[in-house]
Coordinates of C-alpha atoms in Angstrom, one line a residue:
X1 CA 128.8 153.0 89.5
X2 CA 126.0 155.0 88.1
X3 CA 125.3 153.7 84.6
X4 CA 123.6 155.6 82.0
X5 CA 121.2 153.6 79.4
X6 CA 121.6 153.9 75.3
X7 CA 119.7 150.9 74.7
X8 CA 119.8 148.7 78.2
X9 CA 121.4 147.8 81.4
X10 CA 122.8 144.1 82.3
X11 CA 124.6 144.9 85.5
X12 CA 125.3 142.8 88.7
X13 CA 126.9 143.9 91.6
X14 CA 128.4 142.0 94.5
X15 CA 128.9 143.6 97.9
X16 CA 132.2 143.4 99.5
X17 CA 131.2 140.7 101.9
X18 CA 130.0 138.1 99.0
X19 CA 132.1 135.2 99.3
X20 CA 133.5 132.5 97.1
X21 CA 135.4 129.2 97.1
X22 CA 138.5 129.8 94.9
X23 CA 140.6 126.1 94.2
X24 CA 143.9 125.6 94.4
X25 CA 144.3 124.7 90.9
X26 CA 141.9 128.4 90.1
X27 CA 145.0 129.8 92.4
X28 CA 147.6 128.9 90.7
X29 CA 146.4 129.9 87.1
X30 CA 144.9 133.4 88.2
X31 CA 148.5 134.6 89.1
X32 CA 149.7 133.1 86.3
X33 CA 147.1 134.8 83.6
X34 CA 147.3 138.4 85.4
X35 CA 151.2 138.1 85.1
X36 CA 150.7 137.8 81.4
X37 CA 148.1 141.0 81.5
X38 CA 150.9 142.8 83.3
X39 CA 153.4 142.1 81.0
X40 CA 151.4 143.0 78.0
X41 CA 150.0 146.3 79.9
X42 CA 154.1 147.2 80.5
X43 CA 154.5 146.2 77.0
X44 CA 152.1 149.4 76.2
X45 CA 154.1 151.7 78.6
X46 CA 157.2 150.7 76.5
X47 CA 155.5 151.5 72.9
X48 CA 153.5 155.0 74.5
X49 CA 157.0 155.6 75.7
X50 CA 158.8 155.0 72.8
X51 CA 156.6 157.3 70.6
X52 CA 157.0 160.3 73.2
X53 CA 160.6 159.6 72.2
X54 CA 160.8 158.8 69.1
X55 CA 157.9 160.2 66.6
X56 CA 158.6 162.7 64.1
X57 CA 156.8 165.2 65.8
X58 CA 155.1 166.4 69.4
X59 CA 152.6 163.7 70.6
X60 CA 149.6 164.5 72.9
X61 CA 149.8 161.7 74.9
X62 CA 146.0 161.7 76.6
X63 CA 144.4 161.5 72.5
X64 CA 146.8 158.9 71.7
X65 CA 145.6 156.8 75.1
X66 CA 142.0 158.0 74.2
X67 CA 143.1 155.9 70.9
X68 CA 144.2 153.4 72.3
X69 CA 141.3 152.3 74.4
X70 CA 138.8 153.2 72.0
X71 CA 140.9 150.7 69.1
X72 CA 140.2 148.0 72.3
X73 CA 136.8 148.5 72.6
X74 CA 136.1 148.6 68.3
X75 CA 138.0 145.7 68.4
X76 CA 135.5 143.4 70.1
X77 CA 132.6 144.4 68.0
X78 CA 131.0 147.8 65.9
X79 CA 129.1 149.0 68.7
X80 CA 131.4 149.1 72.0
X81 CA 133.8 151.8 72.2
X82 CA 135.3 154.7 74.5
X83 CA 133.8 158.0 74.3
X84 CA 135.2 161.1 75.3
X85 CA 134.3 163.2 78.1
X86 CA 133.0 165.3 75.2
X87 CA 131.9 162.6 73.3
X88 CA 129.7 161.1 76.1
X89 CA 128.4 164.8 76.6
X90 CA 127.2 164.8 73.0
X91 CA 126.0 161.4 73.3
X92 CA 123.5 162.4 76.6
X93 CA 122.7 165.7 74.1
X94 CA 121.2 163.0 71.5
X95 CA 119.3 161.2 73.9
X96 CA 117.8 164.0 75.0
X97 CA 116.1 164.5 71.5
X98 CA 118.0 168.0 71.0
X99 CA 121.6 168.7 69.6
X100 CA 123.9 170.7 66.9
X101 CA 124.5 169.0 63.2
X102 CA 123.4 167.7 60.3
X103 CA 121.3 164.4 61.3
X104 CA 123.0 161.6 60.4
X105 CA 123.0 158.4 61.9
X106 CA 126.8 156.9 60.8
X107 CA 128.6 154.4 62.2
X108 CA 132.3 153.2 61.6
X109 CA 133.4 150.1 58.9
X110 CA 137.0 149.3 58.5
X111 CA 138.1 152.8 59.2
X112 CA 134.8 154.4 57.0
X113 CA 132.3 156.3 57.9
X114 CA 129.5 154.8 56.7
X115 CA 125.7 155.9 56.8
X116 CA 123.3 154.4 58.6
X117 CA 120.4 156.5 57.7
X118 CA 119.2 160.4 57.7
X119 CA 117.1 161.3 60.4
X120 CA 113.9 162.6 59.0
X121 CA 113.6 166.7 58.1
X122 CA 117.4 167.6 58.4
X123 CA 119.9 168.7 56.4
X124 CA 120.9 165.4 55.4
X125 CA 117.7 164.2 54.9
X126 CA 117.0 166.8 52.6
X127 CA 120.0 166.9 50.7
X128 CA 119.5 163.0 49.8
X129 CA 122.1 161.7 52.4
X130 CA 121.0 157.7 52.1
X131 CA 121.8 154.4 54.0
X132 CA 125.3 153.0 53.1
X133 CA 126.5 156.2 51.8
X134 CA 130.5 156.3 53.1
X135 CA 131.2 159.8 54.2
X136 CA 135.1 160.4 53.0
X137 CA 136.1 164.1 53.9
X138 CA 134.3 167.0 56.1
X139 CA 135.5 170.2 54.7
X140 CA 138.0 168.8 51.8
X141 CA 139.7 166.6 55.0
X142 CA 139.9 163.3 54.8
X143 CA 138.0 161.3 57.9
X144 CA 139.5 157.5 56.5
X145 CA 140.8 156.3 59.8
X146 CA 139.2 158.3 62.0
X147 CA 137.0 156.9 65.0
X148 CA 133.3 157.7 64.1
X149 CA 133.7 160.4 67.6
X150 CA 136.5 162.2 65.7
X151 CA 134.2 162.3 62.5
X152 CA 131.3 163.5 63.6
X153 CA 132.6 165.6 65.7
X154 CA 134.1 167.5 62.8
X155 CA 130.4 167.4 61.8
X156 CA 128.9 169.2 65.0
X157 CA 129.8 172.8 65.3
X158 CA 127.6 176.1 65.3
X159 CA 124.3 176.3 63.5
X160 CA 124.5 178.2 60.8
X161 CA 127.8 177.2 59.2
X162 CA 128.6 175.4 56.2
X163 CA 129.8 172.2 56.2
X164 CA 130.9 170.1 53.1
X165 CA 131.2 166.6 52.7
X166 CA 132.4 163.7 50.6
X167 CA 129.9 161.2 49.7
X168 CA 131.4 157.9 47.9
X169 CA 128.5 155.9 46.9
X170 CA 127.7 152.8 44.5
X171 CA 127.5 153.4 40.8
X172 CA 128.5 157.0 41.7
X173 CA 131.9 159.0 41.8
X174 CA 132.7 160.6 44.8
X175 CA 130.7 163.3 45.1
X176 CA 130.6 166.5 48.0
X177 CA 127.4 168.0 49.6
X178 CA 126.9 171.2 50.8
X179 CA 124.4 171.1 53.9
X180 CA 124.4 174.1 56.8
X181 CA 124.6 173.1 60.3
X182 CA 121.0 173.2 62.2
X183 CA 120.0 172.4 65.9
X184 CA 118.8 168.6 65.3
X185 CA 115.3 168.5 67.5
X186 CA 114.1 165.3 65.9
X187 CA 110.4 164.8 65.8
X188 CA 109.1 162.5 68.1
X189 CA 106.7 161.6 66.0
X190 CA 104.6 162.9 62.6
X191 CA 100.7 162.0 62.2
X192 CA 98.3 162.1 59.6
X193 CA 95.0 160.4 58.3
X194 CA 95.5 158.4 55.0
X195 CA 91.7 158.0 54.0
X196 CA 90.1 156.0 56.9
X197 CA 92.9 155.1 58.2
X198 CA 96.1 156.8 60.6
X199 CA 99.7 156.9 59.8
X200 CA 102.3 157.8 62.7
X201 CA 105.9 157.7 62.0
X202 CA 108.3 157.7 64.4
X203 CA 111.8 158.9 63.2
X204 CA 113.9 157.3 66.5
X205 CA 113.8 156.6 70.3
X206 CA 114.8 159.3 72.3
X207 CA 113.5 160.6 75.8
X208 CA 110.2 162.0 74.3
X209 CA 109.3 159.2 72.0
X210 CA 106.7 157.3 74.0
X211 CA 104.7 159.9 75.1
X212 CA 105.0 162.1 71.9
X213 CA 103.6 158.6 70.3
X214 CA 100.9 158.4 72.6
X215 CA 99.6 161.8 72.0
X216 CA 99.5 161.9 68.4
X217 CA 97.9 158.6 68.3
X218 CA 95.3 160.0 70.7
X219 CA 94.7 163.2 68.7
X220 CA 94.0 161.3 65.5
X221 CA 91.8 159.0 67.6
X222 CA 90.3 162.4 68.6
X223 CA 89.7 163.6 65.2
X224 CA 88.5 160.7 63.5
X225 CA 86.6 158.4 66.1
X226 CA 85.7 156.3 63.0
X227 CA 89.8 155.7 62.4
X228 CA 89.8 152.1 60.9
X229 CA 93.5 151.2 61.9
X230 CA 96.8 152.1 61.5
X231 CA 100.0 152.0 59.5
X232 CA 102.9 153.0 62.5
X233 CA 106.3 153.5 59.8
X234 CA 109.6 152.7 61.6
X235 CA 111.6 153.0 58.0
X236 CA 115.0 154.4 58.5
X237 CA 114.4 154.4 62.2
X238 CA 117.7 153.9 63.9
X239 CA 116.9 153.1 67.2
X240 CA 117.6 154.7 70.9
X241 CA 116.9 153.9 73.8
X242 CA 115.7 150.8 75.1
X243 CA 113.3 151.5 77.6
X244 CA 111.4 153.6 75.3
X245 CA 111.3 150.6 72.8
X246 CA 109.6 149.1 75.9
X247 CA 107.2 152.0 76.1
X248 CA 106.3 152.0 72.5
X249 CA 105.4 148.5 72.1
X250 CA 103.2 148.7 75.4
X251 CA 101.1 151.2 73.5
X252 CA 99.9 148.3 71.4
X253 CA 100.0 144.9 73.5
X254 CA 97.9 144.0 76.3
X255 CA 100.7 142.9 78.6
X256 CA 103.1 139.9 77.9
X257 CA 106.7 140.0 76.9
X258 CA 108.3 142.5 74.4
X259 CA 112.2 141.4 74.5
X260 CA 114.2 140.0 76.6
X261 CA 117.9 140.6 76.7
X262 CA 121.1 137.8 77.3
X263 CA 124.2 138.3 78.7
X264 CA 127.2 136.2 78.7
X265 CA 125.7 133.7 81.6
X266 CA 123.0 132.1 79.5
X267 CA 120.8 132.1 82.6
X268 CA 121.4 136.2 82.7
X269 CA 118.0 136.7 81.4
X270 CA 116.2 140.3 81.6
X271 CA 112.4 140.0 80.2
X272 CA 110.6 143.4 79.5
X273 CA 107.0 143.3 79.5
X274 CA 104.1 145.7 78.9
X275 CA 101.4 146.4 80.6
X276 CA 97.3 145.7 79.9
X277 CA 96.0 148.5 77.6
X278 CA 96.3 148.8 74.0
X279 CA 95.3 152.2 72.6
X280 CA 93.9 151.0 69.8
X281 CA 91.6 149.2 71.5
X282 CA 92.2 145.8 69.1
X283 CA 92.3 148.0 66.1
X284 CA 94.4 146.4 63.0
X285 CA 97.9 147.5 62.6
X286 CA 100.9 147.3 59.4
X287 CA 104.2 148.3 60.4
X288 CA 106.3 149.6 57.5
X289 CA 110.2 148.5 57.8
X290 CA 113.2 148.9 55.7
X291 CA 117.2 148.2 55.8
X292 CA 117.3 151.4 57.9
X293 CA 115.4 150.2 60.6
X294 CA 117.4 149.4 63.6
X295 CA 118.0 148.4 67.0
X296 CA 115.1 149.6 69.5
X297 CA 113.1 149.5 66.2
X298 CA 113.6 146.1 65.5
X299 CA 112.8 145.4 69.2
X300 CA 109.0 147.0 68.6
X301 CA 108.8 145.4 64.6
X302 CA 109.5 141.9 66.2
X303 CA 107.5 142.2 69.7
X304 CA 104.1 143.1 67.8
X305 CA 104.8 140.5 65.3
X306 CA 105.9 137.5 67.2
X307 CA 102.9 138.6 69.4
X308 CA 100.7 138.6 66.4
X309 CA 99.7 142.2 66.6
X310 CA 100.4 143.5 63.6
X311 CA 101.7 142.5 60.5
X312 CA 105.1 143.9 58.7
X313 CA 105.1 145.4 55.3
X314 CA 108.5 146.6 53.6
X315 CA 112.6 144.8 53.2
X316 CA 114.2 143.1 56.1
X317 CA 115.5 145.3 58.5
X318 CA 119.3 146.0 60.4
X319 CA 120.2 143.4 62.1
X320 CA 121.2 145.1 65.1
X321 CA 120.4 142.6 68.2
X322 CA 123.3 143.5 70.7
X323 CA 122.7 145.6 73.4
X324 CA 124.8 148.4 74.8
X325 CA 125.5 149.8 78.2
X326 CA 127.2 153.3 78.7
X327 CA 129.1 153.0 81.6
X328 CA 130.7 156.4 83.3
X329 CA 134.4 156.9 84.0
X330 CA 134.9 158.8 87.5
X331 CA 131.1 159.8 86.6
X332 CA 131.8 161.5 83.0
X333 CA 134.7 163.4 84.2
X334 CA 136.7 160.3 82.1
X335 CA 134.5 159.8 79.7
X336 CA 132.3 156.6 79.2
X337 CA 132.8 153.1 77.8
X338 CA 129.7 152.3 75.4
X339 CA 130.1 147.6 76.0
X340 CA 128.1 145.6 74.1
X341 CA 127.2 143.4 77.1
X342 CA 124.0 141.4 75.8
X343 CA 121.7 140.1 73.1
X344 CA 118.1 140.8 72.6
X345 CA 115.3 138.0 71.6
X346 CA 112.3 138.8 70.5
X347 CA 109.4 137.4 72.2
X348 CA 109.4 134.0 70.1
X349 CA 113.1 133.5 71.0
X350 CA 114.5 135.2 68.1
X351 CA 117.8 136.3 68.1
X352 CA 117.7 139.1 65.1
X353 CA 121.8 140.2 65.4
X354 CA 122.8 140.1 61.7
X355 CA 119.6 138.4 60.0
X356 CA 117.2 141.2 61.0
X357 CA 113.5 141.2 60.7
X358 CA 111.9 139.7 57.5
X359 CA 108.2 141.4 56.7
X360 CA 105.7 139.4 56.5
X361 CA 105.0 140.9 52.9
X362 CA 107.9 142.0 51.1
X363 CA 107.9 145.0 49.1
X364 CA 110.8 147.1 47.1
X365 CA 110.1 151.1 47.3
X366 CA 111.2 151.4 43.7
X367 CA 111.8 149.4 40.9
X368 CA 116.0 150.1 41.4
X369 CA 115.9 149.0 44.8
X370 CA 114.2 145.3 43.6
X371 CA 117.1 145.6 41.3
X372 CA 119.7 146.1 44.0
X373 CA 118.5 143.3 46.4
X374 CA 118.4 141.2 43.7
X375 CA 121.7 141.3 42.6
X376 CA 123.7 142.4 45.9
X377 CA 123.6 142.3 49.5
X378 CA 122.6 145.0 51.2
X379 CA 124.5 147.2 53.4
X380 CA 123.7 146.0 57.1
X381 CA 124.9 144.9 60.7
X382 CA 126.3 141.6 58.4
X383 CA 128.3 143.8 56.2
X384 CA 130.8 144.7 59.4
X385 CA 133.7 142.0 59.5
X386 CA 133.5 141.6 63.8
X387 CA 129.7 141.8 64.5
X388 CA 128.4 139.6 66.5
X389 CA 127.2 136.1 65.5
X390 CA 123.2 135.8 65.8
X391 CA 122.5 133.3 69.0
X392 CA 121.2 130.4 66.4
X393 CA 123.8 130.8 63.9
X394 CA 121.9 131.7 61.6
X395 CA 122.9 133.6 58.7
X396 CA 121.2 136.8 56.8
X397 CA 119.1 136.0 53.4
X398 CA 121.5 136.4 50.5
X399 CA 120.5 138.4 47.2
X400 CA 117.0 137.8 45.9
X401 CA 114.3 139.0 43.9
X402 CA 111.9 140.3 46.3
X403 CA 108.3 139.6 46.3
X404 CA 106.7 143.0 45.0
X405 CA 107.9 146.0 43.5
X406 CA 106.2 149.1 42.0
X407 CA 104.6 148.2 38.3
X408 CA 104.7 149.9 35.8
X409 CA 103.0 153.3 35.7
X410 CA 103.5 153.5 39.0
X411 CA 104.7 157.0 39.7
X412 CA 107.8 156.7 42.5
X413 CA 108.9 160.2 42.9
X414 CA 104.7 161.9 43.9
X415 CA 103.9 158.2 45.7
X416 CA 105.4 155.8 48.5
X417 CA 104.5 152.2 47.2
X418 CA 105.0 150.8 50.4
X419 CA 102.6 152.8 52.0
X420 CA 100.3 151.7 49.3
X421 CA 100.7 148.2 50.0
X422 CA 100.7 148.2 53.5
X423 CA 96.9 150.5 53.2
X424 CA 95.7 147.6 50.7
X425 CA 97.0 145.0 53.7
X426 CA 94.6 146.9 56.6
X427 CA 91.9 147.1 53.7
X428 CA 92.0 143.5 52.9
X429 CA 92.2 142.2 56.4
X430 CA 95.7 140.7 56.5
X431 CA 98.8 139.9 54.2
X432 CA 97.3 136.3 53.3
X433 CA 94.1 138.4 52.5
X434 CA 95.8 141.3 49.7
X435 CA 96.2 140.7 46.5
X436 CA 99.4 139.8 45.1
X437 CA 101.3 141.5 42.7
X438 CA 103.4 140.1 39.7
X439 CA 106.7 139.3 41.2
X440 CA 109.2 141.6 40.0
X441 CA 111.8 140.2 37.3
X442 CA 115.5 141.8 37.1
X443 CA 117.0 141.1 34.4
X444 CA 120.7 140.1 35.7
X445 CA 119.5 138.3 38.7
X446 CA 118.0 136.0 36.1
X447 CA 121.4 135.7 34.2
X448 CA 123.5 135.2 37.5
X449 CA 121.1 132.5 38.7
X450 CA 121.0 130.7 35.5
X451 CA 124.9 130.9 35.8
X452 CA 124.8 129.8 39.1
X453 CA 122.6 127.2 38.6
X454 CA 125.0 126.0 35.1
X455 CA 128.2 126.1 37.6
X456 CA 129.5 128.8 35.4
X457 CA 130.1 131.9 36.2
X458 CA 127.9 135.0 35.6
X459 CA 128.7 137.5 32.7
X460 CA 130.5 140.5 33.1
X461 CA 128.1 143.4 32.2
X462 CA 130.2 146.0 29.8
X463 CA 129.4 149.7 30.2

């Protein structure tokens, strides 16, 4: 069975003439568990049944089947799930780096849409789409309790339409957004000089990511042989694919490990390494990172800095360390099953599911976002009820006033702060090496935590 990769492959296969010793006690219970299966799989002929029968109006029964096995798969964690032989069509289309829509990244919570983050220079990023934003209605009709397929596939359509949707968000009332339906061709990646020193972004990981990196890199290098380092920006980076997280990475390490991912058999270890040959040749490196960042870029954030070649400026990222394989039903004719089947570590032995990737200088964009991690937790891979456990057991860092935030004068809406910071971090050598800032002060983080710290409880704030 062919399988196709979204962010890696953990698949064994035994021949027909592999062998094994079954006892009799093993014999005697296998009957008896697939009898129970049996009865359970009857007991879903009975309901499907029943409903043909019985519901208040016609049923199609191959969408409420499709239902049914995508609730089984959503069940076991946020990420597994059934696609569609549609679905799975679009899916391949986003790999690709090319499809119809607005360019947003969502992903499913209790029966939400929620918002993972915009992809860089569409509709939704330019219309202010942000991460955690729950996405409501498309078109005045409501998407609560729709699997995120269904949603954004009310989403997709012909370029050129109109497409309105609800937004709830914090603070806010429920507001809609107008945006018009573009072909999504997400840059692979978007270079510039900052002073003596390059900046690449790269928005995601699709098929064209590593090379697209690799070229833009080299035509800076190109331009301005005196290039000093490097600031490579993963904010609101979703992720991709995971051999392309692989190839990203290698640009920057001289061989050794970049992840390794674990199935269910603890000794079910895959290790991914790069190759000899950094491309910038030993040349210092910040990588910026934000609650946006996920999945194959948390991969690269931790690999260079577990392997101490770069350092990481910005707000912990995701928290998205499960690995998923698509497998092909009757090779896409059926569909696809997207399983979570392992866990990445990062080259230290880090397993990031849930706590994500701290930087090692922390830094708030704006002065409201120091406020908001101060005094709530953030919307991430923790915030969904059935994600996985990280490995160690660990747990994500609660609210807290993070270490730097933009002073005042500082002008937020014509300059990135983070960018800032991480330019004074390659200027001064290293994080240890920068000077610090004045830590930030919120003024009702101070309140709860003297509260907290009383046993009482923390005022109400009246508006």
């Amino acid at each position: 069975m062919r399988k196709y990769l979204l962010i890696g492959v953990s698949a064994f296969v035994l021949g027909a003439g592999t062998m094994a010793y079954v006892s009799p006690i093993a014999q005697a219970t296998i009957p008896s568990q697939k009898a129970k299966t049996y009865k359970l799989l009857e007991l879903f002929g009975d309901v499907l049944a029943t409903v043909e029968d019985q519901y208040v109006t016609e049923v199609d029964d191959k969408k409420l089947i499709e239902a049914a096995l995508d609730g089984m798969l959503t069940s076991l964690d946020p990420h597994s799930g059934y696609l569609s032989p549609d679905s799975f069509e679009d899916m391949q289309d986003t790999t690709r780096g090319e499809y119809g829509g607005l360019g947003i990244e969502v992903t499913s919570e209790e029966g939400v849409v929620k918002v993972i983050s915009p992809m860089d220079g569409t509709p939704a990023d330019r219309a202010g789409i942000q991460a955690g934003d729950y996405i409501t209605a498309v078109n005045g009709q409501s998407v609560l309790g729709l699997t995120v397929n269904e949603a954004v596939k009310q989403m997709r359509g012909p370029a050129g339409e109109t497409v309105t949707i609800t937004i709830a968000r914090e603070k806010t009332d429920p507001f809609d957004v107008k945006l018009v339906r573009e072909v999504i061709k997400p840059k692979a990646a978007i270079a510039r000089m900052e002073g003596d020193y390059g900046y690449v972004r790269l928005p995601g990981f699709n098929e064209k990511s590593t090379d697209a990196l690799s070229a833009s890199i080299k035509d800076l290098q190109a331009k301005n042989p005196k290039m000093k380092g490097l600031v490579f920006d993963l904010r609101n980076n979703p992720g991709g694919l995971l051999d392309q997280a692989r190839g990203v990475a290698d640009l920057f390490l001289e061989g050794g490990e970049v992840v390794s991912q674990r199935g269910r058999n603890p000794r079910d270890i895959q290790r991914l390494n790069a190759t000899p040959g950094d491309i910038l040749n030993g040349l210092p490196m910040v990588v910026l990172i934000n609650q946006g960042s996920a999945s194959a870029a948390e991969i690269v954030a931790g690999a260079l800095q577990d392997r101490h070649r770069a350092e990481l400026v910005g707000i912990t990222s995701f928290g998205k360390g499960s690995v998923q394989t698509v497998i092909p039903l009757r090779g896409g004719a059926d569909g696809a099953l997207k399983l979570t089947t392992a866990r990445y570590f990062t080259p230290s032995g880090r397993s990031i599911q849930k706590t994500g990737i701290e930087p090692d200088l922390e830094v708030a964009q704006t002065k409201d976002q120091a406020q908001d991690i101060a005094n709530r937790v953030w919307f991430s891979e923790a915030s969904f009820k059935n994600a996985l456990n990280a490995d160690e057991g660990k747990t994500r860092k609660g609210a807290h006033v993070p270490a730097e935030a933009p002073p005042a004068g500082f002008d937020e809406k014509k300059d990135d702060f983070q960018l800032s910071r991480a330019l004074a971090v390659l200027k001064a050598g290293s994080v240890e090496a920068v000077p610090k800032l004045p830590k930030p002060q919120p003024k009702i983080a101070e309140v709860t935590a003297k509260a907290a710290a009383a046993g009482g409880k923390p005022p109400v704030e009246k508006k």
